[in-house]
Amino acid sequence: MGSVIWKIAVIGSGPAGFYSAGELFRQESWSIKVDMFDRLPTPYGLVRGGVAPDHQKIKSVTKIYSRIAENENFRFFGNVEFGSDIHRSDLLELYDGVIYAVGSPSDRSLGIPGEELPGSHSATEFVAWYNGHPDFREIKFNLAVKDVFVIGMGNVALDVARILAKDPKELSKTDISTYALETLFESQIEDIWLVGRRGPLQAAFTPIEAREFLDLESADVILEGGPFKLDSESHKILETEATKDTKKNIEILKQISEKNSSNKIKRVHFLFLASPLEILGNECVEKIRMVRNELIKQSDGSLRPQATNDLIEENAGLIFRSIGYHGNPLAGVPFDHNSGIIPNECGQIIDEDQDKSLRSREYVAGWIKRGPTGVIGTNKQDAVETVHRMLEIFLQEEIEPVNQTGSSSIESLLKERNVEYVTFTDWKKLDEYEKESGLSQERPRVKVTSILKMLEIIRNKKI
Ligand code: NAP
């Protein structure tokens, strides 16, 4: 590639963004500079704002990201929002390639009556709230209720149920946001219901997360519906094609069903084969009406839920829908509203209306590319595919690098627009500050949750 330096913009500093940067730097025959943008002053996306505070080990993956950020060809521009501070047209002018790795920040709704009542929330909001995401810190969750329903049987639903089921003392040595910890100490929650529309075999959670429910200190765990049983089709699948993880899930659920109550303060109920129909209440959530389902085999062999006539009505003070994240469109970038992703082929954005030369320069990675599935590590393979596709296309289509002269720069553009951007060195200052604040409380860090305060700390102003 001679002395050509390729400039790539990565939008989003979560796992997909960092794995993309890491893979770009691994290319020995290319000289590549990466500028990474995030709308928050803090990097790491869902590792900071999504991973549960009692899963600190998972968060240690940020050490890998921080090493990538130390590469001399890496720059971080935090507190810079795509669509308002910088636009697609700016990026295409200043960079040879753009990788959108913005994740799926919204959630899907159930589409049932009463969903908008106070006390009915998305799990994504609650997760972001207890993790101290600046956009969610002002939300009030009323935990002074007895019954909570979490709709969905994925790992996010399990995170929410576990955080509510634990004694807040157990969380007090984590990096949970201080306001969330205080609210949890006031919680009056006694019963937490996890509701899955399909059966135990179809549960979306993974065994490591399910196993944690076997030894919760402050909550008994109950499998609703008596002794463990599977419908005949599910049983056949278990015996033939079930994955190792599914088999492990079944073992764990069996163990849960055999557990005796030990009269703990709280209870977590696993309720399978039920779907919410309506959320009832005058001023706020009071009850949930559900229907029992049966599983019907589809022509493709999958088992889908079908409502029976059997209705269930339960008191509910708080309801979290946890039925999956959903992507948001980015200004000027194609978007599939149904699936919530940017249409792409192996990471290359597909836009039939677009000029071919531009189509060769825009890519996606992570959840906005494939949808909200997989664990953090899944994003590595995903980013590798995107980066390789990008470089292949650059070669195939003999893409000419833009802006080699460096006459216009992103820094001057952001300064012109009065954007107070945060560099990686700035972030390290904030990181140190948070860690130091945690020392006296034996916590890994005390998160700063207001953007203004973050910027003040970075500027070293009086706090
Ligand atoms: P998920 O794994 O896709 O689970 C979504 C759940 O919602 C499923 O049980 C699904 O049931 C149910 N659902 C969907 N539409 C529904 C509807 N209309 N009514 C009732 N239920 C409905 O999503 P997630 O829990 O948000 O997790 C997202 C990703 O992050 C997953 O890959 C997850 O593993 C990962 N994650 C990992 C961890 C960890 O490793 N510790 C923690 C959190 C999240 P059906 O199966 O019937 O569709």
PDB file of C-alpha atoms and ligand atoms in Angstrom, residues 55 58 108 110 151-157 159 197-198 202 204 209 304 322-325 367 372-375, ligand 1:
ATOM      1  CA  HIS A  55     -20.779  -9.539  36.668  1.00  0.00           C
ATOM      2  CA  ILE A  58     -17.144  -9.823  32.227  1.00  0.00           C
ATOM      3  CA  ARG A 108     -39.161  -3.718  21.414  1.00  0.00           C
ATOM      4  CA  LEU A 110     -45.238  -5.828  23.511  1.00  0.00           C
ATOM      5  CA  ILE A 151     -41.604 -10.554  30.376  1.00  0.00           C
ATOM      6  CA  GLY A 152     -39.073 -12.586  28.395  1.00  0.00           C
ATOM      7  CA  MET A 153     -36.692 -15.430  29.192  1.00  0.00           C
ATOM      8  CA  GLY A 154     -33.422 -14.088  27.817  1.00  0.00           C
ATOM      9  CA  ASN A 155     -30.271 -13.129  29.717  1.00  0.00           C
ATOM     10  CA  VAL A 156     -31.431  -9.531  30.124  1.00  0.00           C
ATOM     11  CA  ALA A 157     -34.608 -10.750  31.859  1.00  0.00           C
ATOM     12  CA  ASP A 159     -30.162  -9.901  34.901  1.00  0.00           C
ATOM     13  CA  ARG A 197     -44.063 -17.369  26.091  1.00  0.00           C
ATOM     14  CA  ARG A 198     -42.584 -20.726  25.118  1.00  0.00           C
ATOM     15  CA  GLN A 202     -36.914 -22.715  24.162  1.00  0.00           C
ATOM     16  CA  ALA A 204     -33.221 -17.863  25.455  1.00  0.00           C
ATOM     17  CA  GLU A 209     -26.687 -17.098  33.963  1.00  0.00           C
ATOM     18  CA  ARG A 304     -44.307 -21.553  18.364  1.00  0.00           C
ATOM     19  CA  SER A 322     -37.460  -7.796  28.246  1.00  0.00           C
ATOM     20  CA  ILE A 323     -38.161  -9.067  24.772  1.00  0.00           C
ATOM     21  CA  GLY A 324     -35.070  -7.841  22.974  1.00  0.00           C
ATOM     22  CA  TYR A 325     -33.214  -4.684  22.038  1.00  0.00           C
ATOM     23  CA  TRP A 367     -25.760  -5.501  16.885  1.00  0.00           C
ATOM     24  CA  PRO A 372     -29.124  -7.988  19.278  1.00  0.00           C
ATOM     25  CA  THR A 373     -27.818 -11.519  19.656  1.00  0.00           C
ATOM     26  CA  GLY A 374     -24.800 -13.280  21.104  1.00  0.00           C
ATOM     27  CA  VAL A 375     -22.382 -12.485  23.889  1.00  0.00           C
TER      28      VAL A 375
HETATM   29  P1  NAP B   1     -33.036 -12.491  23.826  1.00  0.00           P
HETATM   30  O1  NAP B   1     -31.968 -13.396  24.263  1.00  0.00           O
HETATM   31  O2  NAP B   1     -33.333 -12.406  22.370  1.00  0.00           O
HETATM   32  O3  NAP B   1     -34.384 -12.918  24.606  1.00  0.00           O
HETATM   33  C1  NAP B   1     -35.610 -12.325  24.319  1.00  0.00           C
HETATM   34  C2  NAP B   1     -36.724 -13.062  25.041  1.00  0.00           C
HETATM   35  O4  NAP B   1     -37.940 -12.353  24.796  1.00  0.00           O
HETATM   36  C3  NAP B   1     -36.956 -14.480  24.550  1.00  0.00           C
HETATM   37  O5  NAP B   1     -37.316 -15.276  25.656  1.00  0.00           O
HETATM   38  C4  NAP B   1     -38.152 -14.328  23.599  1.00  0.00           C
HETATM   39  O6  NAP B   1     -38.965 -15.475  23.483  1.00  0.00           O
HETATM   40  C5  NAP B   1     -38.936 -13.259  24.326  1.00  0.00           C
HETATM   41  N1  NAP B   1     -39.882 -12.551  23.480  1.00  0.00           N
HETATM   42  C6  NAP B   1     -39.644 -11.947  22.291  1.00  0.00           C
HETATM   43  N2  NAP B   1     -40.778 -11.381  21.819  1.00  0.00           N
HETATM   44  C7  NAP B   1     -41.737 -11.630  22.747  1.00  0.00           C
HETATM   45  C8  NAP B   1     -43.103 -11.300  22.844  1.00  0.00           C
HETATM   46  N3  NAP B   1     -43.718 -10.598  21.907  1.00  0.00           N
HETATM   47  N4  NAP B   1     -43.787 -11.729  23.926  1.00  0.00           N
HETATM   48  C9  NAP B   1     -43.175 -12.435  24.904  1.00  0.00           C
HETATM   49  N5  NAP B   1     -41.882 -12.772  24.865  1.00  0.00           N
HETATM   50  C10 NAP B   1     -41.169 -12.382  23.800  1.00  0.00           C
HETATM   51  O7  NAP B   1     -32.779 -10.969  24.259  1.00  0.00           O
HETATM   52  P2  NAP B   1     -32.098 -10.294  25.542  1.00  0.00           P
HETATM   53  O8  NAP B   1     -32.402 -11.016  26.787  1.00  0.00           O
HETATM   54  O9  NAP B   1     -32.485  -8.860  25.422  1.00  0.00           O
HETATM   55  O10 NAP B   1     -30.549 -10.419  25.268  1.00  0.00           O
HETATM   56  C11 NAP B   1     -29.931  -9.825  24.121  1.00  0.00           C
HETATM   57  C12 NAP B   1     -28.571 -10.475  23.893  1.00  0.00           C
HETATM   58  O11 NAP B   1     -27.666 -10.077  24.906  1.00  0.00           O
HETATM   59  C13 NAP B   1     -28.634 -11.988  23.945  1.00  0.00           C
HETATM   60  O12 NAP B   1     -27.798 -12.531  22.980  1.00  0.00           O
HETATM   61  C14 NAP B   1     -28.127 -12.305  25.322  1.00  0.00           C
HETATM   62  O13 NAP B   1     -27.565 -13.594  25.471  1.00  0.00           O
HETATM   63  C15 NAP B   1     -27.093 -11.205  25.514  1.00  0.00           C
HETATM   64  N6  NAP B   1     -26.846 -10.971  26.952  1.00  0.00           N
HETATM   65  C16 NAP B   1     -25.892 -11.733  27.529  1.00  0.00           C
HETATM   66  C17 NAP B   1     -25.672 -11.608  28.879  1.00  0.00           C
HETATM   67  C18 NAP B   1     -24.612 -12.463  29.523  1.00  0.00           C
HETATM   68  O14 NAP B   1     -23.858 -13.118  28.823  1.00  0.00           O
HETATM   69  N7  NAP B   1     -24.539 -12.498  30.837  1.00  0.00           N
HETATM   70  C19 NAP B   1     -26.399 -10.712  29.649  1.00  0.00           C
HETATM   71  C20 NAP B   1     -27.386  -9.945  29.016  1.00  0.00           C
HETATM   72  C21 NAP B   1     -27.598 -10.097  27.650  1.00  0.00           C
HETATM   73  P3  NAP B   1     -38.911 -16.400  22.171  1.00  0.00           P
HETATM   74  O15 NAP B   1     -37.691 -17.237  22.327  1.00  0.00           O
HETATM   75  O16 NAP B   1     -40.164 -17.155  22.240  1.00  0.00           O
HETATM   76  O17 NAP B   1     -38.828 -15.493  20.973  1.00  0.00           O
END
